[in-house]
Every structure is written in C-alpha cells, then in structure tokens.
PDB file of C-alpha atoms in Angstrom:
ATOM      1  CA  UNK A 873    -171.100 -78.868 -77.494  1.00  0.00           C
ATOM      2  CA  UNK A 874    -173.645 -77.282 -75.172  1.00  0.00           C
ATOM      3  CA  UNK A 875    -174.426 -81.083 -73.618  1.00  0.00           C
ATOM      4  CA  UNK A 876    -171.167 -81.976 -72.964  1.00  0.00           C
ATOM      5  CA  UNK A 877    -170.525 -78.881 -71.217  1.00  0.00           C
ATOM      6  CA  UNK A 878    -173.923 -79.009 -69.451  1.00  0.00           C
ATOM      7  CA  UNK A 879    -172.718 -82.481 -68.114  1.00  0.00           C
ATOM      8  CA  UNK A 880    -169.598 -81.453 -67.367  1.00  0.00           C
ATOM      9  CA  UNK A 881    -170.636 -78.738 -65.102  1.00  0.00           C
ATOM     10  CA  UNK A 882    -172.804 -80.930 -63.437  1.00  0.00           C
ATOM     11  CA  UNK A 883    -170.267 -83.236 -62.777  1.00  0.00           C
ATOM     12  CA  UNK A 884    -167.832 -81.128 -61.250  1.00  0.00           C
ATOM     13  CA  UNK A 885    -170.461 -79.582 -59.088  1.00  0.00           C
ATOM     14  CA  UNK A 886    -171.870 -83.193 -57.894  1.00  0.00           C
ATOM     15  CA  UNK A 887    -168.191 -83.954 -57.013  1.00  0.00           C
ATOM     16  CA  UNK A 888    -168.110 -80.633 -55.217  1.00  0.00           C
ATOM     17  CA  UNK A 889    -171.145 -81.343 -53.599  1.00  0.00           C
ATOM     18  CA  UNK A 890    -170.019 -84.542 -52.693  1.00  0.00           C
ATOM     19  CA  UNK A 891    -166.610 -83.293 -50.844  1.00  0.00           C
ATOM     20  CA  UNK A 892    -168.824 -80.551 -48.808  1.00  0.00           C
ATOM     21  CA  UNK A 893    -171.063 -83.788 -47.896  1.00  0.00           C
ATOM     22  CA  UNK A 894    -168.000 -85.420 -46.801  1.00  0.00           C
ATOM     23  CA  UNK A 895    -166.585 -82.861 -44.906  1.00  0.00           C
ATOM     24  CA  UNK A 896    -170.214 -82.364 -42.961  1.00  0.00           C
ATOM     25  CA  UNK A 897    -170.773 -86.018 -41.887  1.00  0.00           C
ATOM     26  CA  UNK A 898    -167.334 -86.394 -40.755  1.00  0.00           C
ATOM     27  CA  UNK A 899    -167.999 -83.179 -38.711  1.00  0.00           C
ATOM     28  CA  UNK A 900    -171.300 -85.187 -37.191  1.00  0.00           C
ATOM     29  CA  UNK A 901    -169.734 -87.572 -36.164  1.00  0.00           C
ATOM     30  CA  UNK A 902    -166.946 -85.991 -34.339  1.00  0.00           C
ATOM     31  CA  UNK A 903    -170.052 -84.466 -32.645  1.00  0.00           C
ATOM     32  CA  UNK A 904    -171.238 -87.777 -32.276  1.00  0.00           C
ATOM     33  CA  UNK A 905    -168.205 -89.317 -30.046  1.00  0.00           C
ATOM     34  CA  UNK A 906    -167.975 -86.170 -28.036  1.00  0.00           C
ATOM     35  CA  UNK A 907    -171.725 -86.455 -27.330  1.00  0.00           C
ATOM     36  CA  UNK A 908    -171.653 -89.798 -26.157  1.00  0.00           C
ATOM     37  CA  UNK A 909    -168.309 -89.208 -24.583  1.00  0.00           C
ATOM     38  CA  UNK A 910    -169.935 -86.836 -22.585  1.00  0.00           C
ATOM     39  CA  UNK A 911    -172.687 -88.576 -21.823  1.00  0.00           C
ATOM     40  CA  UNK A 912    -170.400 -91.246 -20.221  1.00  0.00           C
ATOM     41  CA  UNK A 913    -168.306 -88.933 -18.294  1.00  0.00           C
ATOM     42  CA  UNK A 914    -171.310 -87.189 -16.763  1.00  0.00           C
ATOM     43  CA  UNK A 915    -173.282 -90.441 -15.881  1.00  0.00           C
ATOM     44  CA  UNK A 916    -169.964 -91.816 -14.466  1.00  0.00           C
ATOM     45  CA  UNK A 917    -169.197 -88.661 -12.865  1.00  0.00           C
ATOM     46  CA  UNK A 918    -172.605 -88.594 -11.019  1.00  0.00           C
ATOM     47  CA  UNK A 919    -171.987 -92.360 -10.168  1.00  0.00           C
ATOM     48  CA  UNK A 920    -169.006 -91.559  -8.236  1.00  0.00           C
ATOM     49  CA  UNK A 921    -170.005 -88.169  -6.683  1.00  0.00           C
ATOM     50  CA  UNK A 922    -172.778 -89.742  -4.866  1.00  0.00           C
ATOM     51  CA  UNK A 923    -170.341 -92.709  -3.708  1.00  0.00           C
ATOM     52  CA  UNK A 924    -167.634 -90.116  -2.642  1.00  0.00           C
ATOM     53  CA  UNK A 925    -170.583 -88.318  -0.742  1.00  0.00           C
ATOM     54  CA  UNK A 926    -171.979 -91.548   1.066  1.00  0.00           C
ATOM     55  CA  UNK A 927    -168.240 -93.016   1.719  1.00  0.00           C
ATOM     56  CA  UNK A 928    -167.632 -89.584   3.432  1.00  0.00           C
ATOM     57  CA  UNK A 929    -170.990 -89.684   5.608  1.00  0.00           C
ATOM     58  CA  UNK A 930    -170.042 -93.056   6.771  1.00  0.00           C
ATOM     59  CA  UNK A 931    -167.009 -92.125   7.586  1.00  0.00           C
ATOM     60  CA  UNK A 932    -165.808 -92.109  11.506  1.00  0.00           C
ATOM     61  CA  UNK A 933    -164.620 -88.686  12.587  1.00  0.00           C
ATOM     62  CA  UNK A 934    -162.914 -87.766  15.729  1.00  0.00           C
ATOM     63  CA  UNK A 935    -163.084 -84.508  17.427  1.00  0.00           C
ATOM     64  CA  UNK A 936    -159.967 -82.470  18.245  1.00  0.00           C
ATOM     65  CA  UNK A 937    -158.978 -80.664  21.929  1.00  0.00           C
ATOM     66  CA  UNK A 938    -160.578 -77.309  20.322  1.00  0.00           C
ATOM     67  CA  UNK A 939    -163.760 -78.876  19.938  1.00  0.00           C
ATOM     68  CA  UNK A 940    -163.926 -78.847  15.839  1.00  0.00           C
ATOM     69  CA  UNK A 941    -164.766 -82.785  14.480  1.00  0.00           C
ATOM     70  CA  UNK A 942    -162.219 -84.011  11.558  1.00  0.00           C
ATOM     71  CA  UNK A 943    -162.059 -86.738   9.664  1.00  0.00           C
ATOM     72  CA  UNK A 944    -159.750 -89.564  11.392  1.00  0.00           C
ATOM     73  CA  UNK A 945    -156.716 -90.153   9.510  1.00  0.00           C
ATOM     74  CA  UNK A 946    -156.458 -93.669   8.550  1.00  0.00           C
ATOM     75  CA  UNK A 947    -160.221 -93.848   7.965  1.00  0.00           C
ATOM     76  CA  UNK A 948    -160.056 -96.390   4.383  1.00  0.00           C
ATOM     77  CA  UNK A 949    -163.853 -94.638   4.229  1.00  0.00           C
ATOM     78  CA  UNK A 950    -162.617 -90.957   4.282  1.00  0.00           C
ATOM     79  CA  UNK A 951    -159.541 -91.732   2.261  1.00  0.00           C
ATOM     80  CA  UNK A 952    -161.847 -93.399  -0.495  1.00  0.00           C
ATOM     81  CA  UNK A 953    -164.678 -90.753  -0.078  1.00  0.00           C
ATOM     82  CA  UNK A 954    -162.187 -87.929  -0.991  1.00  0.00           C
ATOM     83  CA  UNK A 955    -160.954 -89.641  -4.250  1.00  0.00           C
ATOM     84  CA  UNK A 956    -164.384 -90.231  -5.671  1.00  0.00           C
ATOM     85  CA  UNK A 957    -166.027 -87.354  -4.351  1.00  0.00           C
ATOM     86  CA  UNK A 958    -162.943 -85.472  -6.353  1.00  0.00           C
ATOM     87  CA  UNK A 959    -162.708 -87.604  -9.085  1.00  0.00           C
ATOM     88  CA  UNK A 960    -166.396 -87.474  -9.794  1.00  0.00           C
ATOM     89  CA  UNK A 961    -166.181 -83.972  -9.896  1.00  0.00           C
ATOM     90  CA  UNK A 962    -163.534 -83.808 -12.254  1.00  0.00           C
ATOM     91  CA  UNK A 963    -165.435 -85.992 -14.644  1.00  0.00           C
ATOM     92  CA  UNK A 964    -168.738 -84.035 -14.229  1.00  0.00           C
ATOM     93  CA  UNK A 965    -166.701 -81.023 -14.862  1.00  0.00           C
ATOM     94  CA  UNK A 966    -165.292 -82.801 -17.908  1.00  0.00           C
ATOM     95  CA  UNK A 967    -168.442 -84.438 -19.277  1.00  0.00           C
ATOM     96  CA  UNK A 968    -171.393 -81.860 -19.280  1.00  0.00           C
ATOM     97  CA  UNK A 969    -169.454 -79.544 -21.850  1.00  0.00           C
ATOM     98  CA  UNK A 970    -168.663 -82.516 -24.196  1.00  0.00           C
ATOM     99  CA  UNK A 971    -171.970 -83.228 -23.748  1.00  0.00           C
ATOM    100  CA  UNK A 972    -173.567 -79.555 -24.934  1.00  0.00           C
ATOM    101  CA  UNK A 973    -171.033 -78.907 -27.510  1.00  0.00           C
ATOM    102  CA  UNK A 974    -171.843 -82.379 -29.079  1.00  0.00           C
ATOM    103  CA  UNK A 975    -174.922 -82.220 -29.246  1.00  0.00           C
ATOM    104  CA  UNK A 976    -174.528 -78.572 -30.590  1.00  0.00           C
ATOM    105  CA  UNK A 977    -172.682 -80.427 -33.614  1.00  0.00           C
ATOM    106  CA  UNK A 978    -174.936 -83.389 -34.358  1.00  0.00           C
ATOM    107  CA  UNK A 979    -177.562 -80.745 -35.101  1.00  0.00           C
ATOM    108  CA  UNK A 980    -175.716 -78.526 -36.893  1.00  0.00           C
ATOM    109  CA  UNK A 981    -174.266 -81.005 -39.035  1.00  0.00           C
ATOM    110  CA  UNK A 982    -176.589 -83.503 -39.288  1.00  0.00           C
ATOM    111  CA  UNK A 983    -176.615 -85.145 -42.604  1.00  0.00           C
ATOM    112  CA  UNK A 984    -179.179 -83.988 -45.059  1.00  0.00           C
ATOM    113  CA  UNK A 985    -180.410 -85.929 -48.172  1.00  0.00           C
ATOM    114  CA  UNK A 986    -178.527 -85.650 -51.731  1.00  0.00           C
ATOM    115  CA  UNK A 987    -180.646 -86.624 -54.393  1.00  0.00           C
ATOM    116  CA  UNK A 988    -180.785 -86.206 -58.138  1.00  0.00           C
ATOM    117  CA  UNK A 989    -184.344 -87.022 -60.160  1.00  0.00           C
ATOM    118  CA  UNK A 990    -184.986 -87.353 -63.501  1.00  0.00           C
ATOM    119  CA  UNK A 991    -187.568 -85.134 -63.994  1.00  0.00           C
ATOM    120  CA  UNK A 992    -190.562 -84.780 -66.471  1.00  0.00           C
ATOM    121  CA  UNK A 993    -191.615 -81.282 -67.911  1.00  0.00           C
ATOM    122  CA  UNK A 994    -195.231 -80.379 -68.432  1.00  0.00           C
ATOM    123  CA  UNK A 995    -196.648 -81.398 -71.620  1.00  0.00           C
ATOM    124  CA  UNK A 996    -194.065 -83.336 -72.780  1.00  0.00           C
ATOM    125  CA  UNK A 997    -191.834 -80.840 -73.694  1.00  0.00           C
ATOM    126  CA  UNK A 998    -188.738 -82.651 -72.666  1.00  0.00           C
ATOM    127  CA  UNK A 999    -186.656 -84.463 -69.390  1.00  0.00           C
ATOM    128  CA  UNK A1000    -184.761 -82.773 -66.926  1.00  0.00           C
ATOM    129  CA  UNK A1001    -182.409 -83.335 -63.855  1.00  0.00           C
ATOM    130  CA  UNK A1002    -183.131 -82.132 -60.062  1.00  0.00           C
ATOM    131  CA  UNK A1003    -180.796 -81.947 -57.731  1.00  0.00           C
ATOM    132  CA  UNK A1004    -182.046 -81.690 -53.784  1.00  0.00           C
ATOM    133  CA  UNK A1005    -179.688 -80.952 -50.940  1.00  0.00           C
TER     134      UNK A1005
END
C-alpha cells in the first residue's frame, strides 16, 4: 500500500510539475516575440530616423520677409523628411521598451531542465528516484 501511494504522489506532483513547466515556457516565449519585436521596431526605427533627418537636411528652404528660413511648402523632400523623421520616432519609442521588458522575460523564464534519475544508494542498500528542476 505504501508503493502505490509513493507512486501516486509522485505522479501527481510530476504532472504538477509539468503544468508549472508549461506555464513558464509559454511565458518565455511571449518574452521571446516581444524581444525580437522590439528589436525590429528599434532597428527599423533608427533606419528611418536617420532618413527623416537626411531628407530634411536636403531639403530646400526659403526664407520669409521677417528674415526666419522655413521649409518650402511643396518640398516632396521636407514632406517625406517629416513622416520618417516622425514615424521613426514613434517606432523607436515603441521598440526599445519591448525590447527591455523581453529580454527581462526570457531570463526570468528561461526554461530549466526536468529530469528524473534512477538512482543507486551506497552499498547496495537499494534504488531510488531523483527528481532535478
């Protein structure tokens, strides 16, 4: 009665083990996707930062009766410049969080090892299980 109860405890706390194992490596790899999420957004976002600031340098600009230089209105260069200098932003602003709290995930839950051993005692005074996690 005492090894079938033995066994039976054992079982039920693999099978919890097994849910909490579950549970953490579907937790990595949400961690995972927003990681490399952010890793896209930020590289993209940097991408199109530096085009938005070299679209606006090249840009032609005018300079108004009070002496102050704008941008001239139907410049395709400034109208461009604007949207990706903006947009890049936006995704830099975007990305670098996802980025830290991913990674922030990945090594909190990364996935550790589960193993169970058959185990020999000293002096061959019997066999035993070992469970790792």
């Amino acid at each position: 009665m005492r090894y079938v109860l033995a066994s039976l405890f054992t079982l039920s706390f693999l099978a919890g083990q097994a849910q909490q194992d579950i549970e953490r490596y579907m937790r990595y790899n949400k961690g995972e996707r927003w990681r490399r999420s952010g890793i896209g957004l930020t590289i993209g976002g940097g991408v199109l930062t530096v085009v938005g600031i070299s679209l606006l340098s090249s840009a032609t600009t005018t300079t108004n009766a009070y002496g102050q230089t704008q941008y001239a209105a139907n410049d395709p260069n400034a109208q461009s410049g604007v949207l990706c200098l903006l947009g890049g932003m936006g995704m830099l602003g975007a990305g670098i969080p996802l980025w830290i709290v991913g990674s922030h995930k990945v090594k909190k839950y990364r996935p550790t090892g589960l193993s169970l051993n058959l185990n020999a005692a000293p002096q061959g005074r019997g066999l035993g299980l070992g469970l790792r996690f």
